[in-house]
Amino acid sequence: MRMQRVAIIGRGGSGKTTVGRRIADALGTTITHLDALYYDDEWNTLPQDKFATLQEELVAADTWVIDGNYASTLPIRLRRATHVIFLNLPAITCLWGIAQRRMRYRGGQHDNTGVYDRITWGFIKYVWGYRRTMAPRVRALLDEHAGHAQVHIVTSRRAANHLADQLTARAS
């Protein structure tokens, strides 16, 4: 199946942006970060209906790469995706990724993504408990809405880099 529309999901710090940027470059498109759509500069959230409508508009395009979780709207992306990458990395790996990102950007905006670093105790608990709480929900949504897509579930940084290498080579 030709890679055209790629949904990238996974807990914070799993490398969604890094993998997504590589794939978007190979496809000749830009990556959309759902955090940048959902939150403004002061961490106010977009109303759910507007957030869903924005995603419906995004996925109507022929080619896209979208990174972000948001299980409530994940079916919108899954229904149109040709490829899904689920970065289900260990919590400690993701927490280390978050720490590295924090040091790199000093709590500011990440490389013109529109995403700002915001680490709270609730976020750390979410990352730590993701495999127990969110991963089963994501897998159920994948089973329900992504049967037509190529689904890649990755459990290590090495595997994520290898997958990105494979997919970008095929896209070129």
PDB file of N, CA, C and O in Angstrom, residues 27-104:
ATOM      1  N   LEU A  27       7.471  12.298   2.195  1.00  0.00           N
ATOM      2  CA  LEU A  27       6.236  12.433   1.415  1.00  0.00           C
ATOM      3  C   LEU A  27       6.100  13.803   0.751  1.00  0.00           C
ATOM      4  O   LEU A  27       5.177  14.024  -0.035  1.00  0.00           O
ATOM      5  N   GLY A  28       6.991  14.725   1.118  1.00  0.00           N
ATOM      6  CA  GLY A  28       6.907  16.069   0.555  1.00  0.00           C
ATOM      7  C   GLY A  28       5.749  16.870   1.111  1.00  0.00           C
ATOM      8  O   GLY A  28       5.153  17.691   0.418  1.00  0.00           O
ATOM      9  N   THR A  29       5.429  16.630   2.378  1.00  0.00           N
ATOM     10  CA  THR A  29       4.341  17.357   3.031  1.00  0.00           C
ATOM     11  C   THR A  29       4.824  17.872   4.380  1.00  0.00           C
ATOM     12  O   THR A  29       5.985  17.694   4.739  1.00  0.00           O
ATOM     13  N   THR A  30       3.960  18.518   5.093  1.00  0.00           N
ATOM     14  CA  THR A  30       4.303  18.989   6.437  1.00  0.00           C
ATOM     15  C   THR A  30       3.619  18.092   7.461  1.00  0.00           C
ATOM     16  O   THR A  30       2.656  17.397   7.157  1.00  0.00           O
ATOM     17  N   ILE A  31       4.115  18.146   8.657  1.00  0.00           N
ATOM     18  CA  ILE A  31       3.519  17.387   9.749  1.00  0.00           C
ATOM     19  C   ILE A  31       2.593  18.320  10.530  1.00  0.00           C
ATOM     20  O   ILE A  31       2.896  19.501  10.712  1.00  0.00           O
ATOM     21  N   THR A  32       1.460  17.794  10.942  1.00  0.00           N
ATOM     22  CA  THR A  32       0.536  18.542  11.785  1.00  0.00           C
ATOM     23  C   THR A  32       0.618  17.975  13.191  1.00  0.00           C
ATOM     24  O   THR A  32       0.482  16.771  13.387  1.00  0.00           O
ATOM     25  N   HIS A  33       0.852  18.846  14.149  1.00  0.00           N
ATOM     26  CA  HIS A  33       0.927  18.464  15.564  1.00  0.00           C
ATOM     27  C   HIS A  33      -0.404  18.819  16.213  1.00  0.00           C
ATOM     28  O   HIS A  33      -0.758  19.998  16.294  1.00  0.00           O
ATOM     29  N   LEU A  34      -1.122  17.813  16.662  1.00  0.00           N
ATOM     30  CA  LEU A  34      -2.442  18.078  17.235  1.00  0.00           C
ATOM     31  C   LEU A  34      -2.372  18.956  18.475  1.00  0.00           C
ATOM     32  O   LEU A  34      -3.282  19.734  18.723  1.00  0.00           O
ATOM     33  N   ASP A  35      -1.278  18.860  19.246  1.00  0.00           N
ATOM     34  CA  ASP A  35      -1.148  19.738  20.417  1.00  0.00           C
ATOM     35  C   ASP A  35      -1.195  21.205  20.008  1.00  0.00           C
ATOM     36  O   ASP A  35      -1.766  22.036  20.713  1.00  0.00           O
ATOM     37  N   ALA A  36      -0.588  21.523  18.862  1.00  0.00           N
ATOM     38  CA  ALA A  36      -0.562  22.914  18.390  1.00  0.00           C
ATOM     39  C   ALA A  36      -1.956  23.395  17.991  1.00  0.00           C
ATOM     40  O   ALA A  36      -2.239  24.594  18.049  1.00  0.00           O
ATOM     41  N   LEU A  37      -2.821  22.462  17.597  1.00  0.00           N
ATOM     42  CA  LEU A  37      -4.196  22.834  17.262  1.00  0.00           C
ATOM     43  C   LEU A  37      -5.074  22.921  18.508  1.00  0.00           C
ATOM     44  O   LEU A  37      -5.955  23.772  18.590  1.00  0.00           O
ATOM     45  N   TYR A  38      -4.839  22.014  19.432  1.00  0.00           N
ATOM     46  CA  TYR A  38      -5.715  21.879  20.589  1.00  0.00           C
ATOM     47  C   TYR A  38      -5.471  22.946  21.660  1.00  0.00           C
ATOM     48  O   TYR A  38      -6.405  23.372  22.323  1.00  0.00           O
ATOM     49  N   TYR A  39      -4.218  23.358  21.814  1.00  0.00           N
ATOM     50  CA  TYR A  39      -3.860  24.327  22.853  1.00  0.00           C
ATOM     51  C   TYR A  39      -3.417  25.644  22.234  1.00  0.00           C
ATOM     52  O   TYR A  39      -2.744  25.652  21.205  1.00  0.00           O
ATOM     53  N   ASP A  40      -3.740  26.741  22.907  1.00  0.00           N
ATOM     54  CA  ASP A  40      -3.172  28.018  22.498  1.00  0.00           C
ATOM     55  C   ASP A  40      -1.919  28.279  23.335  1.00  0.00           C
ATOM     56  O   ASP A  40      -1.497  27.428  24.121  1.00  0.00           O
ATOM     57  N   ASP A  41      -1.334  29.473  23.202  1.00  0.00           N
ATOM     58  CA  ASP A  41      -0.091  29.801  23.898  1.00  0.00           C
ATOM     59  C   ASP A  41      -0.216  29.767  25.422  1.00  0.00           C
ATOM     60  O   ASP A  41       0.775  29.642  26.125  1.00  0.00           O
ATOM     61  N   GLU A  42      -1.434  29.896  25.911  1.00  0.00           N
ATOM     62  CA  GLU A  42      -1.648  29.907  27.364  1.00  0.00           C
ATOM     63  C   GLU A  42      -2.279  28.606  27.857  1.00  0.00           C
ATOM     64  O   GLU A  42      -2.842  28.553  28.937  1.00  0.00           O
ATOM     65  N   TRP A  43      -2.221  27.559  27.035  1.00  0.00           N
ATOM     66  CA  TRP A  43      -2.730  26.228  27.354  1.00  0.00           C
ATOM     67  C   TRP A  43      -4.240  26.176  27.527  1.00  0.00           C
ATOM     68  O   TRP A  43      -4.777  25.328  28.220  1.00  0.00           O
ATOM     69  N   ASN A  44      -4.940  27.088  26.880  1.00  0.00           N
ATOM     70  CA  ASN A  44      -6.396  26.987  26.801  1.00  0.00           C
ATOM     71  C   ASN A  44      -6.716  25.989  25.697  1.00  0.00           C
ATOM     72  O   ASN A  44      -6.026  25.945  24.676  1.00  0.00           O
ATOM     73  N   THR A  45      -7.760  25.213  25.886  1.00  0.00           N
ATOM     74  CA  THR A  45      -8.090  24.168  24.915  1.00  0.00           C
ATOM     75  C   THR A  45      -9.172  24.615  23.949  1.00  0.00           C
ATOM     76  O   THR A  45     -10.021  25.446  24.274  1.00  0.00           O
ATOM     77  N   LEU A  46      -9.123  24.034  22.775  1.00  0.00           N
ATOM     78  CA  LEU A  46     -10.137  24.253  21.753  1.00  0.00           C
ATOM     79  C   LEU A  46     -11.373  23.440  22.130  1.00  0.00           C
ATOM     80  O   LEU A  46     -11.247  22.331  22.644  1.00  0.00           O
ATOM     81  N   PRO A  47     -12.556  23.947  21.895  1.00  0.00           N
ATOM     82  CA  PRO A  47     -13.748  23.119  22.148  1.00  0.00           C
ATOM     83  C   PRO A  47     -13.700  21.830  21.320  1.00  0.00           C
ATOM     84  O   PRO A  47     -13.223  21.830  20.181  1.00  0.00           O
ATOM     85  N   GLN A  48     -14.178  20.736  21.900  1.00  0.00           N
ATOM     86  CA  GLN A  48     -14.106  19.416  21.255  1.00  0.00           C
ATOM     87  C   GLN A  48     -14.695  19.401  19.854  1.00  0.00           C
ATOM     88  O   GLN A  48     -14.120  18.806  18.948  1.00  0.00           O
ATOM     89  N   ASP A  49     -15.844  20.044  19.654  1.00  0.00           N
ATOM     90  CA  ASP A  49     -16.463  20.008  18.332  1.00  0.00           C
ATOM     91  C   ASP A  49     -15.603  20.717  17.285  1.00  0.00           C
ATOM     92  O   ASP A  49     -15.472  20.249  16.154  1.00  0.00           O
ATOM     93  N   LYS A  50     -14.972  21.827  17.662  1.00  0.00           N
ATOM     94  CA  LYS A  50     -14.097  22.542  16.730  1.00  0.00           C
ATOM     95  C   LYS A  50     -12.829  21.732  16.452  1.00  0.00           C
ATOM     96  O   LYS A  50     -12.333  21.707  15.321  1.00  0.00           O
ATOM     97  N   PHE A  51     -12.319  21.070  17.492  1.00  0.00           N
ATOM     98  CA  PHE A  51     -11.128  20.230  17.332  1.00  0.00           C
ATOM     99  C   PHE A  51     -11.422  19.070  16.370  1.00  0.00           C
ATOM    100  O   PHE A  51     -10.632  18.777  15.475  1.00  0.00           O
ATOM    101  N   ALA A  52     -12.565  18.452  16.521  1.00  0.00           N
ATOM    102  CA  ALA A  52     -12.963  17.352  15.633  1.00  0.00           C
ATOM    103  C   ALA A  52     -13.157  17.857  14.202  1.00  0.00           C
ATOM    104  O   ALA A  52     -12.712  17.213  13.243  1.00  0.00           O
ATOM    105  N   THR A  53     -13.782  19.017  14.047  1.00  0.00           N
ATOM    106  CA  THR A  53     -14.005  19.585  12.717  1.00  0.00           C
ATOM    107  C   THR A  53     -12.681  19.889  12.024  1.00  0.00           C
ATOM    108  O   THR A  53     -12.519  19.605  10.825  1.00  0.00           O
ATOM    109  N   LEU A  54     -11.728  20.437  12.759  1.00  0.00           N
ATOM    110  CA  LEU A  54     -10.410  20.711  12.185  1.00  0.00           C
ATOM    111  C   LEU A  54      -9.752  19.427  11.684  1.00  0.00           C
ATOM    112  O   LEU A  54      -9.158  19.402  10.607  1.00  0.00           O
ATOM    113  N   GLN A  55      -9.887  18.366  12.467  1.00  0.00           N
ATOM    114  CA  GLN A  55      -9.289  17.097  12.053  1.00  0.00           C
ATOM    115  C   GLN A  55      -9.990  16.515  10.826  1.00  0.00           C
ATOM    116  O   GLN A  55      -9.334  15.960   9.941  1.00  0.00           O
ATOM    117  N   GLU A  56     -11.304  16.650  10.774  1.00  0.00           N
ATOM    118  CA  GLU A  56     -12.039  16.184   9.589  1.00  0.00           C
ATOM    119  C   GLU A  56     -11.519  16.905   8.339  1.00  0.00           C
ATOM    120  O   GLU A  56     -11.356  16.293   7.284  1.00  0.00           O
ATOM    121  N   GLU A  57     -11.250  18.190   8.469  1.00  0.00           N
ATOM    122  CA  GLU A  57     -10.720  18.958   7.342  1.00  0.00           C
ATOM    123  C   GLU A  57      -9.311  18.497   6.977  1.00  0.00           C
ATOM    124  O   GLU A  57      -8.979  18.357   5.795  1.00  0.00           O
ATOM    125  N   LEU A  58      -8.481  18.242   7.989  1.00  0.00           N
ATOM    126  CA  LEU A  58      -7.113  17.790   7.738  1.00  0.00           C
ATOM    127  C   LEU A  58      -7.073  16.448   7.021  1.00  0.00           C
ATOM    128  O   LEU A  58      -6.309  16.268   6.075  1.00  0.00           O
ATOM    129  N   VAL A  59      -7.874  15.500   7.482  1.00  0.00           N
ATOM    130  CA  VAL A  59      -7.802  14.152   6.915  1.00  0.00           C
ATOM    131  C   VAL A  59      -8.455  14.054   5.537  1.00  0.00           C
ATOM    132  O   VAL A  59      -8.297  13.053   4.857  1.00  0.00           O
ATOM    133  N   ALA A  60      -9.154  15.083   5.106  1.00  0.00           N
ATOM    134  CA  ALA A  60      -9.751  15.082   3.771  1.00  0.00           C
ATOM    135  C   ALA A  60      -8.692  15.254   2.680  1.00  0.00           C
ATOM    136  O   ALA A  60      -8.944  14.934   1.521  1.00  0.00           O
ATOM    137  N   ALA A  61      -7.502  15.717   3.056  1.00  0.00           N
ATOM    138  CA  ALA A  61      -6.422  15.909   2.088  1.00  0.00           C
ATOM    139  C   ALA A  61      -5.925  14.554   1.573  1.00  0.00           C
ATOM    140  O   ALA A  61      -6.089  13.524   2.224  1.00  0.00           O
ATOM    141  N   ASP A  62      -5.293  14.590   0.407  1.00  0.00           N
ATOM    142  CA  ASP A  62      -4.751  13.366  -0.185  1.00  0.00           C
ATOM    143  C   ASP A  62      -3.527  12.848   0.567  1.00  0.00           C
ATOM    144  O   ASP A  62      -3.299  11.644   0.626  1.00  0.00           O
ATOM    145  N   THR A  63      -2.721  13.762   1.084  1.00  0.00           N
ATOM    146  CA  THR A  63      -1.478  13.388   1.777  1.00  0.00           C
ATOM    147  C   THR A  63      -1.379  14.167   3.072  1.00  0.00           C
ATOM    148  O   THR A  63      -1.598  15.380   3.087  1.00  0.00           O
ATOM    149  N   TRP A  64      -1.060  13.466   4.145  1.00  0.00           N
ATOM    150  CA  TRP A  64      -0.861  14.126   5.436  1.00  0.00           C
ATOM    151  C   TRP A  64      -0.091  13.237   6.401  1.00  0.00           C
ATOM    152  O   TRP A  64      -0.059  12.022   6.249  1.00  0.00           O
ATOM    153  N   VAL A  65       0.525  13.892   7.377  1.00  0.00           N
ATOM    154  CA  VAL A  65       1.143  13.233   8.529  1.00  0.00           C
ATOM    155  C   VAL A  65       0.648  14.002   9.744  1.00  0.00           C
ATOM    156  O   VAL A  65       0.832  15.215   9.829  1.00  0.00           O
ATOM    157  N   ILE A  66       0.003  13.298  10.659  1.00  0.00           N
ATOM    158  CA  ILE A  66      -0.549  13.936  11.854  1.00  0.00           C
ATOM    159  C   ILE A  66      -0.021  13.203  13.074  1.00  0.00           C
ATOM    160  O   ILE A  66      -0.129  11.975  13.154  1.00  0.00           O
ATOM    161  N   ASP A  67       0.548  13.955  14.003  1.00  0.00           N
ATOM    162  CA  ASP A  67       1.015  13.332  15.238  1.00  0.00           C
ATOM    163  C   ASP A  67       0.196  13.836  16.410  1.00  0.00           C
ATOM    164  O   ASP A  67      -0.124  15.011  16.493  1.00  0.00           O
ATOM    165  N   GLY A  68      -0.190  12.902  17.264  1.00  0.00           N
ATOM    166  CA  GLY A  68      -0.933  13.250  18.470  1.00  0.00           C
ATOM    167  C   GLY A  68      -1.832  12.111  18.896  1.00  0.00           C
ATOM    168  O   GLY A  68      -2.141  11.219  18.108  1.00  0.00           O
ATOM    169  N   ASN A  69      -2.224  12.150  20.136  1.00  0.00           N
ATOM    170  CA  ASN A  69      -3.049  11.086  20.698  1.00  0.00           C
ATOM    171  C   ASN A  69      -4.526  11.413  20.580  1.00  0.00           C
ATOM    172  O   ASN A  69      -5.145  11.113  19.597  1.00  0.00           O
ATOM    173  N   TYR A  70      -5.074  12.022  21.599  1.00  0.00           N
ATOM    174  CA  TYR A  70      -6.479  12.432  21.606  1.00  0.00           C
ATOM    175  C   TYR A  70      -7.391  11.285  21.171  1.00  0.00           C
ATOM    176  O   TYR A  70      -7.961  11.284  20.077  1.00  0.00           O
ATOM    177  N   ALA A  71      -7.520  10.312  22.051  1.00  0.00           N
ATOM    178  CA  ALA A  71      -8.293   9.102  21.756  1.00  0.00           C
ATOM    179  C   ALA A  71      -9.729   9.419  21.349  1.00  0.00           C
ATOM    180  O   ALA A  71     -10.320   8.706  20.534  1.00  0.00           O
ATOM    181  N   SER A  72     -10.283  10.500  21.868  1.00  0.00           N
ATOM    182  CA  SER A  72     -11.675  10.829  21.542  1.00  0.00           C
ATOM    183  C   SER A  72     -11.859  11.148  20.061  1.00  0.00           C
ATOM    184  O   SER A  72     -12.946  10.962  19.510  1.00  0.00           O
ATOM    185  N   THR A  73     -10.813  11.633  19.404  1.00  0.00           N
ATOM    186  CA  THR A  73     -10.912  11.951  17.973  1.00  0.00           C
ATOM    187  C   THR A  73     -10.025  11.043  17.116  1.00  0.00           C
ATOM    188  O   THR A  73      -9.951  11.235  15.910  1.00  0.00           O
ATOM    189  N   LEU A  74      -9.391  10.064  17.720  1.00  0.00           N
ATOM    190  CA  LEU A  74      -8.527   9.158  16.971  1.00  0.00           C
ATOM    191  C   LEU A  74      -9.255   8.454  15.821  1.00  0.00           C
ATOM    192  O   LEU A  74      -8.688   8.313  14.731  1.00  0.00           O
ATOM    193  N   PRO A  75     -10.508   8.039  15.980  1.00  0.00           N
ATOM    194  CA  PRO A  75     -11.196   7.396  14.851  1.00  0.00           C
ATOM    195  C   PRO A  75     -11.235   8.256  13.587  1.00  0.00           C
ATOM    196  O   PRO A  75     -11.197   7.715  12.473  1.00  0.00           O
ATOM    197  N   ILE A  76     -11.281   9.561  13.725  1.00  0.00           N
ATOM    198  CA  ILE A  76     -11.292  10.451  12.560  1.00  0.00           C
ATOM    199  C   ILE A  76     -10.032  10.205  11.725  1.00  0.00           C
ATOM    200  O   ILE A  76     -10.097  10.066  10.503  1.00  0.00           O
ATOM    201  N   ARG A  77      -8.889  10.140  12.391  1.00  0.00           N
ATOM    202  CA  ARG A  77      -7.624   9.936  11.695  1.00  0.00           C
ATOM    203  C   ARG A  77      -7.482   8.503  11.199  1.00  0.00           C
ATOM    204  O   ARG A  77      -7.021   8.261  10.089  1.00  0.00           O
ATOM    205  N   LEU A  78      -7.893   7.564  12.022  1.00  0.00           N
ATOM    206  CA  LEU A  78      -7.724   6.154  11.660  1.00  0.00           C
ATOM    207  C   LEU A  78      -8.538   5.772  10.432  1.00  0.00           C
ATOM    208  O   LEU A  78      -8.078   4.979   9.603  1.00  0.00           O
ATOM    209  N   ARG A  79      -9.723   6.317  10.303  1.00  0.00           N
ATOM    210  CA  ARG A  79     -10.579   5.963   9.167  1.00  0.00           C
ATOM    211  C   ARG A  79      -9.958   6.330   7.822  1.00  0.00           C
ATOM    212  O   ARG A  79     -10.219   5.692   6.820  1.00  0.00           O
ATOM    213  N   ARG A  80      -9.135   7.381   7.781  1.00  0.00           N
ATOM    214  CA  ARG A  80      -8.539   7.845   6.515  1.00  0.00           C
ATOM    215  C   ARG A  80      -7.068   7.480   6.361  1.00  0.00           C
ATOM    216  O   ARG A  80      -6.498   7.626   5.280  1.00  0.00           O
ATOM    217  N   ALA A  81      -6.429   7.008   7.418  1.00  0.00           N
ATOM    218  CA  ALA A  81      -4.993   6.720   7.364  1.00  0.00           C
ATOM    219  C   ALA A  81      -4.699   5.524   6.460  1.00  0.00           C
ATOM    220  O   ALA A  81      -5.431   4.540   6.454  1.00  0.00           O
ATOM    221  N   THR A  82      -3.612   5.647   5.699  1.00  0.00           N
ATOM    222  CA  THR A  82      -3.093   4.485   4.976  1.00  0.00           C
ATOM    223  C   THR A  82      -2.099   3.744   5.855  1.00  0.00           C
ATOM    224  O   THR A  82      -1.908   2.544   5.711  1.00  0.00           O
ATOM    225  N   HIS A  83      -1.461   4.477   6.765  1.00  0.00           N
ATOM    226  CA  HIS A  83      -0.474   3.921   7.686  1.00  0.00           C
ATOM    227  C   HIS A  83      -0.694   4.520   9.077  1.00  0.00           C
ATOM    228  O   HIS A  83      -0.987   5.718   9.199  1.00  0.00           O
ATOM    229  N   VAL A  84      -0.523   3.674  10.081  1.00  0.00           N
ATOM    230  CA  VAL A  84      -0.604   4.110  11.471  1.00  0.00           C
ATOM    231  C   VAL A  84       0.660   3.637  12.167  1.00  0.00           C
ATOM    232  O   VAL A  84       1.038   2.471  12.051  1.00  0.00           O
ATOM    233  N   ILE A  85       1.294   4.538  12.872  1.00  0.00           N
ATOM    234  CA  ILE A  85       2.472   4.195  13.658  1.00  0.00           C
ATOM    235  C   ILE A  85       2.129   4.453  15.117  1.00  0.00           C
ATOM    236  O   ILE A  85       1.836   5.590  15.502  1.00  0.00           O
ATOM    237  N   PHE A  86       2.138   3.393  15.897  1.00  0.00           N
ATOM    238  CA  PHE A  86       1.851   3.471  17.327  1.00  0.00           C
ATOM    239  C   PHE A  86       3.162   3.254  18.061  1.00  0.00           C
ATOM    240  O   PHE A  86       3.696   2.159  18.102  1.00  0.00           O
ATOM    241  N   LEU A  87       3.701   4.339  18.620  1.00  0.00           N
ATOM    242  CA  LEU A  87       4.947   4.288  19.366  1.00  0.00           C
ATOM    243  C   LEU A  87       4.619   3.948  20.819  1.00  0.00           C
ATOM    244  O   LEU A  87       4.326   4.821  21.619  1.00  0.00           O
ATOM    245  N   ASN A  88       4.657   2.677  21.128  1.00  0.00           N
ATOM    246  CA  ASN A  88       4.296   2.179  22.458  1.00  0.00           C
ATOM    247  C   ASN A  88       5.574   1.845  23.231  1.00  0.00           C
ATOM    248  O   ASN A  88       5.818   0.697  23.586  1.00  0.00           O
ATOM    249  N   LEU A  89       6.385   2.860  23.448  1.00  0.00           N
ATOM    250  CA  LEU A  89       7.674   2.702  24.108  1.00  0.00           C
ATOM    251  C   LEU A  89       7.509   2.644  25.626  1.00  0.00           C
ATOM    252  O   LEU A  89       6.508   3.133  26.162  1.00  0.00           O
ATOM    253  N   PRO A  90       8.514   2.101  26.322  1.00  0.00           N
ATOM    254  CA  PRO A  90       8.456   2.043  27.791  1.00  0.00           C
ATOM    255  C   PRO A  90       8.407   3.440  28.412  1.00  0.00           C
ATOM    256  O   PRO A  90       8.957   4.405  27.868  1.00  0.00           O
ATOM    257  N   ALA A  91       7.790   3.524  29.555  1.00  0.00           N
ATOM    258  CA  ALA A  91       7.635   4.808  30.252  1.00  0.00           C
ATOM    259  C   ALA A  91       8.977   5.473  30.527  1.00  0.00           C
ATOM    260  O   ALA A  91       9.124   6.686  30.312  1.00  0.00           O
ATOM    261  N   ILE A  92       9.952   4.712  30.979  1.00  0.00           N
ATOM    262  CA  ILE A  92      11.243   5.309  31.328  1.00  0.00           C
ATOM    263  C   ILE A  92      11.909   5.914  30.092  1.00  0.00           C
ATOM    264  O   ILE A  92      12.529   6.971  30.165  1.00  0.00           O
ATOM    265  N   THR A  93      11.756   5.273  28.952  1.00  0.00           N
ATOM    266  CA  THR A  93      12.304   5.796  27.691  1.00  0.00           C
ATOM    267  C   THR A  93      11.633   7.121  27.341  1.00  0.00           C
ATOM    268  O   THR A  93      12.294   8.078  26.941  1.00  0.00           O
ATOM    269  N   CYS A  94      10.325   7.176  27.513  1.00  0.00           N
ATOM    270  CA  CYS A  94       9.580   8.396  27.188  1.00  0.00           C
ATOM    271  C   CYS A  94       9.884   9.519  28.171  1.00  0.00           C
ATOM    272  O   CYS A  94      10.027  10.676  27.768  1.00  0.00           O
ATOM    273  N   LEU A  95      10.001   9.190  29.440  1.00  0.00           N
ATOM    274  CA  LEU A  95      10.352  10.216  30.428  1.00  0.00           C
ATOM    275  C   LEU A  95      11.743  10.779  30.144  1.00  0.00           C
ATOM    276  O   LEU A  95      11.971  11.985  30.286  1.00  0.00           O
ATOM    277  N   TRP A  96      12.661   9.915  29.730  1.00  0.00           N
ATOM    278  CA  TRP A  96      13.995  10.386  29.345  1.00  0.00           C
ATOM    279  C   TRP A  96      13.884  11.291  28.114  1.00  0.00           C
ATOM    280  O   TRP A  96      14.534  12.327  28.035  1.00  0.00           O
ATOM    281  N   GLY A  97      13.049  10.927  27.160  1.00  0.00           N
ATOM    282  CA  GLY A  97      12.826  11.757  25.979  1.00  0.00           C
ATOM    283  C   GLY A  97      12.271  13.125  26.356  1.00  0.00           C
ATOM    284  O   GLY A  97      12.664  14.148  25.792  1.00  0.00           O
ATOM    285  N   ILE A  98      11.364  13.151  27.316  1.00  0.00           N
ATOM    286  CA  ILE A  98      10.793  14.412  27.782  1.00  0.00           C
ATOM    287  C   ILE A  98      11.863  15.265  28.452  1.00  0.00           C
ATOM    288  O   ILE A  98      11.944  16.475  28.228  1.00  0.00           O
ATOM    289  N   ALA A  99      12.706  14.637  29.274  1.00  0.00           N
ATOM    290  CA  ALA A  99      13.794  15.368  29.943  1.00  0.00           C
ATOM    291  C   ALA A  99      14.756  15.954  28.916  1.00  0.00           C
ATOM    292  O   ALA A  99      15.164  17.118  29.033  1.00  0.00           O
ATOM    293  N   GLN A 100      15.102  15.179  27.896  1.00  0.00           N
ATOM    294  CA  GLN A 100      15.994  15.674  26.845  1.00  0.00           C
ATOM    295  C   GLN A 100      15.362  16.841  26.098  1.00  0.00           C
ATOM    296  O   GLN A 100      16.029  17.838  25.810  1.00  0.00           O
ATOM    297  N   ARG A 101      14.084  16.705  25.792  1.00  0.00           N
ATOM    298  CA  ARG A 101      13.370  17.778  25.095  1.00  0.00           C
ATOM    299  C   ARG A 101      13.341  19.031  25.966  1.00  0.00           C
ATOM    300  O   ARG A 101      13.537  20.142  25.479  1.00  0.00           O
ATOM    301  N   ARG A 102      13.116  18.851  27.234  1.00  0.00           N
ATOM    302  CA  ARG A 102      13.066  19.982  28.165  1.00  0.00           C
ATOM    303  C   ARG A 102      14.404  20.727  28.183  1.00  0.00           C
ATOM    304  O   ARG A 102      14.447  21.955  28.149  1.00  0.00           O
ATOM    305  N   MET A 103      15.492  19.954  28.210  1.00  0.00           N
ATOM    306  CA  MET A 103      16.824  20.579  28.213  1.00  0.00           C
ATOM    307  C   MET A 103      17.102  21.263  26.872  1.00  0.00           C
ATOM    308  O   MET A 103      17.645  22.361  26.840  1.00  0.00           O
ATOM    309  N   ARG A 104      16.703  20.626  25.778  1.00  0.00           N
ATOM    310  CA  ARG A 104      16.968  21.168  24.449  1.00  0.00           C
ATOM    311  C   ARG A 104      16.233  22.482  24.224  1.00  0.00           C
ATOM    312  O   ARG A 104      16.775  23.439  23.680  1.00  0.00           O
TER     313      ARG A 104
END
